[in-house]
Every structure is written in C-alpha cells, then in structure tokens.
Amino acid sequence: MELNIKHDKEYQQFTASLGEEDAELAYATPSEEVMDFTHTFVPESARGKGVANKLIEEGLCYAEENGKRVIATCPVVKKFIDRNSNYQKLLQE
C-alpha cells in the first residue's frame, strides 16, 4: 500500500490520508530535543496493512534526521522499536 504521509508540526502529528479517513501518529514535545510518540490510530478498514508501521517509521526517521531522542508512550510505537533494533538508539534513557 502506497502512502502519502504528511508531517504537521503545528498539530504534532504524522498523517496518512486513506480516502474518507486518516491514519495518524501523534506526538508531544516535552523538550526541544525530545519527541514523545503518544498515540497511533488507523481506521478499522485499513488495519493489518502495515499503515501504522509506515507512520511510525516516518516519525522515527524524522526524529533521527533532526537529532531528537524518542519516548514511546504509545504501546504500538514501543513494540515497533522493540522489534526494530536500529531505532533503539533513539530512545530517551
């Protein structure tokens, strides 16, 4: 599934338009150098197609490219990082 993911800094989220509904990865910025990924939502009709993984990967790549540390409050993001060791270095200690 090809996704067009947009980053909205004002609303602190990454979104993928899926026709009538959007999938989103929301985050907070507890400090200038930290992104706390707080919530992932994928409409039921798009679940099981890797949409959440693509959103999370986009968010983590953005964090890495911008020198940010990551907090994974969202359990889906935590699980993704646990399964993808190359992102574990971004975790806030």
Tab-separated table of N, CA, C and O in Angstrom:
chain	number	residue	atom	x	y	z
A	1	MET	N	0.847	-1.186	0.000
A	1	MET	CA	0.000	0.000	0.000
A	1	MET	C	0.889	1.245	0.000
A	1	MET	O	1.722	1.412	0.882
A	2	GLU	N	0.732	2.090	-0.982
A	2	GLU	CA	1.498	3.327	-1.100
A	2	GLU	C	0.805	4.416	-0.283
A	2	GLU	O	-0.389	4.642	-0.439
A	3	LEU	N	1.569	5.051	0.599
A	3	LEU	CA	1.002	6.081	1.462
A	3	LEU	C	1.686	7.414	1.239
A	3	LEU	O	2.900	7.471	1.057
A	4	ASN	N	0.911	8.470	1.296
A	4	ASN	CA	1.445	9.818	1.281
A	4	ASN	C	1.328	10.339	2.719
A	4	ASN	O	0.243	10.689	3.169
A	5	ILE	N	2.450	10.358	3.424
A	5	ILE	CA	2.456	10.750	4.826
A	5	ILE	C	2.892	12.205	4.935
A	5	ILE	O	3.907	12.600	4.359
A	6	LYS	N	2.112	12.968	5.677
A	6	LYS	CA	2.415	14.384	5.884
A	6	LYS	C	2.716	14.639	7.352
A	6	LYS	O	2.077	14.055	8.231
A	7	HIS	N	3.677	15.507	7.590
A	7	HIS	CA	4.034	15.892	8.953
A	7	HIS	C	3.474	17.278	9.228
A	7	HIS	O	3.771	18.222	8.511
A	8	ASP	N	2.664	17.386	10.249
A	8	ASP	CA	2.091	18.672	10.654
A	8	ASP	C	2.691	19.045	12.002
A	8	ASP	O	2.287	18.520	13.043
A	9	LYS	N	3.680	19.937	11.976
A	9	LYS	CA	4.362	20.332	13.218
A	9	LYS	C	3.433	21.065	14.171
A	9	LYS	O	3.535	20.904	15.381
A	10	GLU	N	2.527	21.879	13.626
A	10	GLU	CA	1.627	22.650	14.490
A	10	GLU	C	0.755	21.734	15.343
A	10	GLU	O	0.570	21.952	16.534
A	11	TYR	N	0.201	20.694	14.722
A	11	TYR	CA	-0.669	19.756	15.439
A	11	TYR	C	0.092	18.546	15.967
A	11	TYR	O	-0.505	17.641	16.546
A	12	GLN	N	1.377	18.512	15.746
A	12	GLN	CA	2.271	17.461	16.230
A	12	GLN	C	1.755	16.071	15.863
A	12	GLN	O	1.472	15.241	16.728
A	13	GLN	N	1.675	15.837	14.555
A	13	GLN	CA	1.258	14.518	14.108
A	13	GLN	C	1.727	14.250	12.682
A	13	GLN	O	1.971	15.159	11.905
A	14	PHE	N	1.847	12.972	12.397
A	14	PHE	CA	2.092	12.481	11.047
A	14	PHE	C	0.772	11.863	10.605
A	14	PHE	O	0.172	11.083	11.350
A	15	THR	N	0.304	12.208	9.411
A	15	THR	CA	-0.977	11.669	8.950
A	15	THR	C	-0.838	11.067	7.559
A	15	THR	O	-0.028	11.512	6.751
A	16	ALA	N	-1.650	10.062	7.322
A	16	ALA	CA	-1.745	9.427	6.009
A	16	ALA	C	-3.213	9.456	5.617
A	16	ALA	O	-4.064	8.920	6.339
A	17	SER	N	-3.518	10.095	4.514
A	17	SER	CA	-4.889	10.164	4.040
A	17	SER	C	-5.266	8.824	3.409
A	17	SER	O	-4.563	8.313	2.535
A	18	LEU	N	-6.382	8.278	3.860
A	18	LEU	CA	-6.844	6.975	3.371
A	18	LEU	C	-8.229	7.112	2.743
A	18	LEU	O	-9.110	6.302	2.970
A	19	GLY	N	-8.431	8.169	1.990
A	19	GLY	CA	-9.740	8.410	1.398
A	19	GLY	C	-10.587	9.231	2.345
A	19	GLY	O	-10.297	10.389	2.613
A	20	GLU	N	-11.622	8.603	2.889
A	20	GLU	CA	-12.532	9.324	3.773
A	20	GLU	C	-11.978	9.496	5.180
A	20	GLU	O	-12.449	10.347	5.940
A	21	GLU	N	-11.009	8.686	5.570
A	21	GLU	CA	-10.449	8.750	6.919
A	21	GLU	C	-8.937	8.897	6.851
A	21	GLU	O	-8.316	8.594	5.838
A	22	ASP	N	-8.363	9.355	7.951
A	22	ASP	CA	-6.915	9.477	8.065
A	22	ASP	C	-6.386	8.540	9.129
A	22	ASP	O	-7.054	8.268	10.126
A	23	ALA	N	-5.164	8.083	8.906
A	23	ALA	CA	-4.418	7.378	9.948
A	23	ALA	C	-3.459	8.399	10.529
A	23	ALA	O	-3.015	9.317	9.830
A	24	GLU	N	-3.130	8.276	11.805
A	24	GLU	CA	-2.255	9.273	12.402
A	24	GLU	C	-1.326	8.695	13.457
A	24	GLU	O	-1.628	7.701	14.109
A	25	LEU	N	-0.197	9.363	13.579
A	25	LEU	CA	0.764	9.120	14.648
A	25	LEU	C	0.949	10.464	15.328
A	25	LEU	O	1.455	11.410	14.724
A	26	ALA	N	0.501	10.570	16.570
A	26	ALA	CA	0.577	11.832	17.307
A	26	ALA	C	1.780	11.804	18.244
A	26	ALA	O	2.196	10.753	18.715
A	27	TYR	N	2.307	13.000	18.493
A	27	TYR	CA	3.433	13.103	19.421
A	27	TYR	C	3.346	14.391	20.218
A	27	TYR	O	2.599	15.311	19.885
A	28	ALA	N	4.107	14.428	21.294
A	28	ALA	CA	4.266	15.622	22.110
A	28	ALA	C	5.760	15.937	22.130
A	28	ALA	O	6.585	15.078	21.823
A	29	THR	N	6.075	17.176	22.496
A	29	THR	CA	7.484	17.563	22.593
A	29	THR	C	7.741	18.089	24.009
A	29	THR	O	7.620	19.288	24.258
A	30	PRO	N	8.066	17.173	24.938
A	30	PRO	CA	8.315	17.606	26.312
A	30	PRO	C	9.527	18.531	26.435
A	30	PRO	O	9.634	19.281	27.392
A	31	SER	N	10.416	18.476	25.464
A	31	SER	CA	11.526	19.422	25.386
A	31	SER	C	11.907	19.555	23.914
A	31	SER	O	11.443	18.789	23.075
A	32	GLU	N	12.757	20.513	23.621
A	32	GLU	CA	13.116	20.782	22.230
A	32	GLU	C	13.799	19.601	21.559
A	32	GLU	O	13.669	19.389	20.355
A	33	GLU	N	14.498	18.781	22.342
A	33	GLU	CA	15.244	17.673	21.745
A	33	GLU	C	14.590	16.306	21.917
A	33	GLU	O	15.191	15.286	21.608
A	34	VAL	N	13.332	16.281	22.377
A	34	VAL	CA	12.647	15.002	22.626
A	34	VAL	C	11.271	14.984	21.955
A	34	VAL	O	10.518	15.951	22.030
A	35	MET	N	10.964	13.850	21.312
A	35	MET	CA	9.627	13.589	20.772
A	35	MET	C	9.040	12.399	21.515
A	35	MET	O	9.668	11.344	21.588
A	36	ASP	N	7.857	12.590	22.082
A	36	ASP	CA	7.149	11.522	22.780
A	36	ASP	C	5.991	11.080	21.889
A	36	ASP	O	5.008	11.800	21.740
A	37	PHE	N	6.129	9.904	21.279
A	37	PHE	CA	5.066	9.369	20.425
A	37	PHE	C	3.972	8.815	21.335
A	37	PHE	O	4.172	7.842	22.049
A	38	THR	N	2.810	9.478	21.313
A	38	THR	CA	1.773	9.229	22.313
A	38	THR	C	0.605	8.376	21.834
A	38	THR	O	-0.087	7.766	22.651
A	39	HIS	N	0.355	8.360	20.519
A	39	HIS	CA	-0.882	7.731	20.051
A	39	HIS	C	-0.769	7.372	18.571
A	39	HIS	O	-0.266	8.169	17.781
A	40	THR	N	-1.247	6.197	18.238
A	40	THR	CA	-1.335	5.774	16.842
A	40	THR	C	-2.781	5.391	16.572
A	40	THR	O	-3.397	4.682	17.370
A	41	PHE	N	-3.315	5.868	15.448
A	41	PHE	CA	-4.669	5.494	15.065
A	41	PHE	C	-4.690	5.116	13.593
A	41	PHE	O	-4.189	5.854	12.746
A	42	VAL	N	-5.281	3.962	13.314
A	42	VAL	CA	-5.514	3.520	11.942
A	42	VAL	C	-6.984	3.102	11.854
A	42	VAL	O	-7.442	2.300	12.670
A	43	PRO	N	-7.730	3.652	10.888
A	43	PRO	CA	-9.136	3.256	10.742
A	43	PRO	C	-9.255	1.735	10.571
A	43	PRO	O	-8.378	1.103	9.976
A	44	GLU	N	-10.313	1.202	11.091
A	44	GLU	CA	-10.508	-0.252	11.064
A	44	GLU	C	-10.375	-0.834	9.660
A	44	GLU	O	-9.802	-1.904	9.465
A	45	SER	N	-10.860	-0.108	8.654
A	45	SER	CA	-10.823	-0.608	7.281
A	45	SER	C	-9.403	-0.740	6.731
A	45	SER	O	-9.173	-1.437	5.747
A	46	ALA	N	-8.426	-0.082	7.369
A	46	ALA	CA	-7.039	-0.118	6.878
A	46	ALA	C	-6.107	-0.898	7.797
A	46	ALA	O	-4.903	-0.968	7.552
A	47	ARG	N	-6.627	-1.493	8.833
A	47	ARG	CA	-5.783	-2.219	9.781
A	47	ARG	C	-5.255	-3.510	9.167
A	47	ARG	O	-5.876	-4.096	8.288
A	48	GLY	N	-4.068	-3.909	9.619
A	48	GLY	CA	-3.457	-5.139	9.119
A	48	GLY	C	-2.752	-4.975	7.792
A	48	GLY	O	-2.355	-5.958	7.171
A	49	LYS	N	-2.561	-3.746	7.352
A	49	LYS	CA	-1.936	-3.488	6.049
A	49	LYS	C	-0.603	-2.756	6.190
A	49	LYS	O	-0.066	-2.259	5.206
A	50	GLY	N	-0.102	-2.644	7.413
A	50	GLY	CA	1.191	-2.011	7.623
A	50	GLY	C	1.164	-0.500	7.709
A	50	GLY	O	2.218	0.143	7.705
A	51	VAL	N	-0.024	0.093	7.798
A	51	VAL	CA	-0.137	1.553	7.827
A	51	VAL	C	0.519	2.121	9.082
A	51	VAL	O	1.292	3.083	9.008
A	52	ALA	N	0.237	1.537	10.232
A	52	ALA	CA	0.834	2.031	11.482
A	52	ALA	C	2.356	1.942	11.423
A	52	ALA	O	3.050	2.888	11.812
A	53	ASN	N	2.875	0.837	10.906
A	53	ASN	CA	4.330	0.687	10.813
A	53	ASN	C	4.954	1.772	9.945
A	53	ASN	O	6.014	2.308	10.265
A	54	LYS	N	4.296	2.108	8.843
A	54	LYS	CA	4.835	3.142	7.955
A	54	LYS	C	4.801	4.513	8.623
A	54	LYS	O	5.737	5.296	8.490
A	55	LEU	N	3.732	4.805	9.341
A	55	LEU	CA	3.654	6.069	10.081
A	55	LEU	C	4.750	6.146	11.140
A	55	LEU	O	5.428	7.164	11.282
A	56	ILE	N	4.912	5.066	11.883
A	56	ILE	CA	5.918	5.030	12.946
A	56	ILE	C	7.314	5.174	12.361
A	56	ILE	O	8.136	5.936	12.883
A	57	GLU	N	7.579	4.466	11.293
A	57	GLU	CA	8.894	4.569	10.662
A	57	GLU	C	9.168	6.001	10.190
A	57	GLU	O	10.268	6.526	10.366
A	58	GLU	N	8.174	6.640	9.621
A	58	GLU	CA	8.315	8.029	9.175
A	58	GLU	C	8.628	8.946	10.367
A	58	GLU	O	9.501	9.803	10.294
A	59	GLY	N	7.905	8.752	11.460
A	59	GLY	CA	8.137	9.552	12.657
A	59	GLY	C	9.522	9.336	13.244
A	59	GLY	O	10.212	10.291	13.627
A	60	LEU	N	9.954	8.087	13.296
A	60	LEU	CA	11.278	7.782	13.847
A	60	LEU	C	12.396	8.290	12.941
A	60	LEU	O	13.414	8.784	13.423
A	61	CYS	N	12.198	8.203	11.641
A	61	CYS	CA	13.194	8.741	10.706
A	61	CYS	C	13.304	10.260	10.862
A	61	CYS	O	14.404	10.812	10.852
A	62	TYR	N	12.165	10.913	11.034
A	62	TYR	CA	12.182	12.361	11.255
A	62	TYR	C	12.966	12.681	12.532
A	62	TYR	O	13.798	13.597	12.547
A	63	ALA	N	12.691	11.940	13.601
A	63	ALA	CA	13.392	12.171	14.870
A	63	ALA	C	14.896	11.992	14.682
A	63	ALA	O	15.693	12.837	15.119
A	64	GLU	N	15.283	10.930	14.018
A	64	GLU	CA	16.703	10.648	13.817
A	64	GLU	C	17.366	11.743	12.971
A	64	GLU	O	18.438	12.240	13.319
A	65	GLU	N	16.723	12.134	11.888
A	65	GLU	CA	17.288	13.141	10.984
A	65	GLU	C	17.425	14.512	11.659
A	65	GLU	O	18.235	15.328	11.239
A	66	ASN	N	16.624	14.741	12.694
A	66	ASN	CA	16.634	16.034	13.366
A	66	ASN	C	17.282	15.987	14.745
A	66	ASN	O	17.125	16.916	15.538
A	67	GLY	N	18.005	14.902	15.024
A	67	GLY	CA	18.759	14.789	16.267
A	67	GLY	C	17.908	14.729	17.519
A	67	GLY	O	18.328	15.169	18.592
A	68	LYS	N	16.704	14.170	17.409
A	68	LYS	CA	15.795	14.078	18.553
A	68	LYS	C	15.928	12.728	19.246
A	68	LYS	O	16.212	11.718	18.617
A	69	ARG	N	15.697	12.730	20.543
A	69	ARG	CA	15.549	11.495	21.310
A	69	ARG	C	14.062	11.152	21.298
A	69	ARG	O	13.215	12.021	21.053
A	70	VAL	N	13.727	9.900	21.588
A	70	VAL	CA	12.352	9.424	21.463
A	70	VAL	C	11.880	8.784	22.765
A	70	VAL	O	12.627	8.053	23.416
A	71	ILE	N	10.639	9.095	23.114
A	71	ILE	CA	9.922	8.387	24.176
A	71	ILE	C	8.756	7.683	23.481
A	71	ILE	O	8.046	8.296	22.675
A	72	ALA	N	8.557	6.409	23.808
A	72	ALA	CA	7.482	5.632	23.173
A	72	ALA	C	6.369	5.375	24.179
A	72	ALA	O	6.226	4.284	24.714
A	73	THR	N	5.561	6.403	24.442
A	73	THR	CA	4.415	6.246	25.335
A	73	THR	C	3.372	5.331	24.711
A	73	THR	O	2.749	4.521	25.393
A	74	CYS	N	3.188	5.440	23.401
A	74	CYS	CA	2.234	4.589	22.685
A	74	CYS	C	2.764	3.159	22.642
A	74	CYS	O	3.888	2.923	22.188
A	75	PRO	N	1.972	2.180	23.095
A	75	PRO	CA	2.447	0.790	23.099
A	75	PRO	C	2.759	0.241	21.703
A	75	PRO	O	3.616	-0.621	21.554
A	76	VAL	N	2.083	0.734	20.685
A	76	VAL	CA	2.347	0.275	19.321
A	76	VAL	C	3.730	0.744	18.870
A	76	VAL	O	4.493	-0.003	18.255
A	77	VAL	N	4.082	1.975	19.208
A	77	VAL	CA	5.414	2.500	18.879
A	77	VAL	C	6.476	1.738	19.667
A	77	VAL	O	7.518	1.360	19.120
A	78	LYS	N	6.210	1.476	20.943
A	78	LYS	CA	7.163	0.727	21.788
A	78	LYS	C	7.434	-0.647	21.189
A	78	LYS	O	8.573	-1.076	21.071
A	79	LYS	N	6.373	-1.333	20.785
A	79	LYS	CA	6.517	-2.665	20.191
A	79	LYS	C	7.322	-2.595	18.890
A	79	LYS	O	8.176	-3.441	18.635
A	80	PHE	N	7.062	-1.572	18.065
A	80	PHE	CA	7.785	-1.401	16.806
A	80	PHE	C	9.282	-1.221	17.075
A	80	PHE	O	10.117	-1.844	16.431
A	81	ILE	N	9.616	-0.372	18.039
A	81	ILE	CA	11.026	-0.132	18.366
A	81	ILE	C	11.665	-1.397	18.931
A	81	ILE	O	12.801	-1.733	18.592
A	82	ASP	N	10.939	-2.118	19.776
A	82	ASP	CA	11.470	-3.370	20.337
A	82	ASP	C	11.799	-4.378	19.237
A	82	ASP	O	12.756	-5.131	19.348
A	83	ARG	N	11.015	-4.386	18.154
A	83	ARG	CA	11.229	-5.332	17.048
A	83	ARG	C	12.247	-4.844	16.020
A	83	ARG	O	12.682	-5.608	15.184
A	84	ASN	N	12.567	-3.567	16.051
A	84	ASN	CA	13.482	-2.973	15.072
A	84	ASN	C	14.646	-2.325	15.808
A	84	ASN	O	14.625	-1.127	16.104
A	85	SER	N	15.657	-3.112	16.059
A	85	SER	CA	16.760	-2.678	16.915
A	85	SER	C	17.486	-1.436	16.401
A	85	SER	O	18.087	-0.705	17.193
A	86	ASN	N	17.441	-1.164	15.100
A	86	ASN	CA	18.134	0.009	14.570
A	86	ASN	C	17.537	1.321	15.084
A	86	ASN	O	18.185	2.359	15.000
A	87	TYR	N	16.320	1.293	15.639
A	87	TYR	CA	15.693	2.501	16.200
A	87	TYR	C	15.886	2.613	17.712
A	87	TYR	O	15.580	3.651	18.295
A	88	GLN	N	16.373	1.574	18.361
A	88	GLN	CA	16.501	1.580	19.810
A	88	GLN	C	17.485	2.637	20.302
A	88	GLN	O	17.347	3.156	21.404
A	89	LYS	N	18.444	3.008	19.462
A	89	LYS	CA	19.423	4.026	19.837
A	89	LYS	C	18.784	5.407	20.031
A	89	LYS	O	19.373	6.288	20.631
A	90	LEU	N	17.572	5.598	19.498
A	90	LEU	CA	16.891	6.884	19.618
A	90	LEU	C	16.170	7.056	20.955
A	90	LEU	O	15.809	8.173	21.317
A	91	LEU	N	15.978	5.965	21.689
A	91	LEU	CA	15.198	6.026	22.916
A	91	LEU	C	15.846	6.919	23.963
A	91	LEU	O	17.057	6.850	24.196
A	92	GLN	N	15.021	7.735	24.599
A	92	GLN	CA	15.457	8.575	25.714
A	92	GLN	C	15.778	7.654	26.891
A	92	GLN	O	15.008	6.774	27.207
A	93	GLU	N	16.910	7.877	27.486
A	93	GLU	CA	17.305	6.994	28.600
A	93	GLU	C	16.879	7.551	29.920
A	93	GLU	O	16.592	8.688	30.086
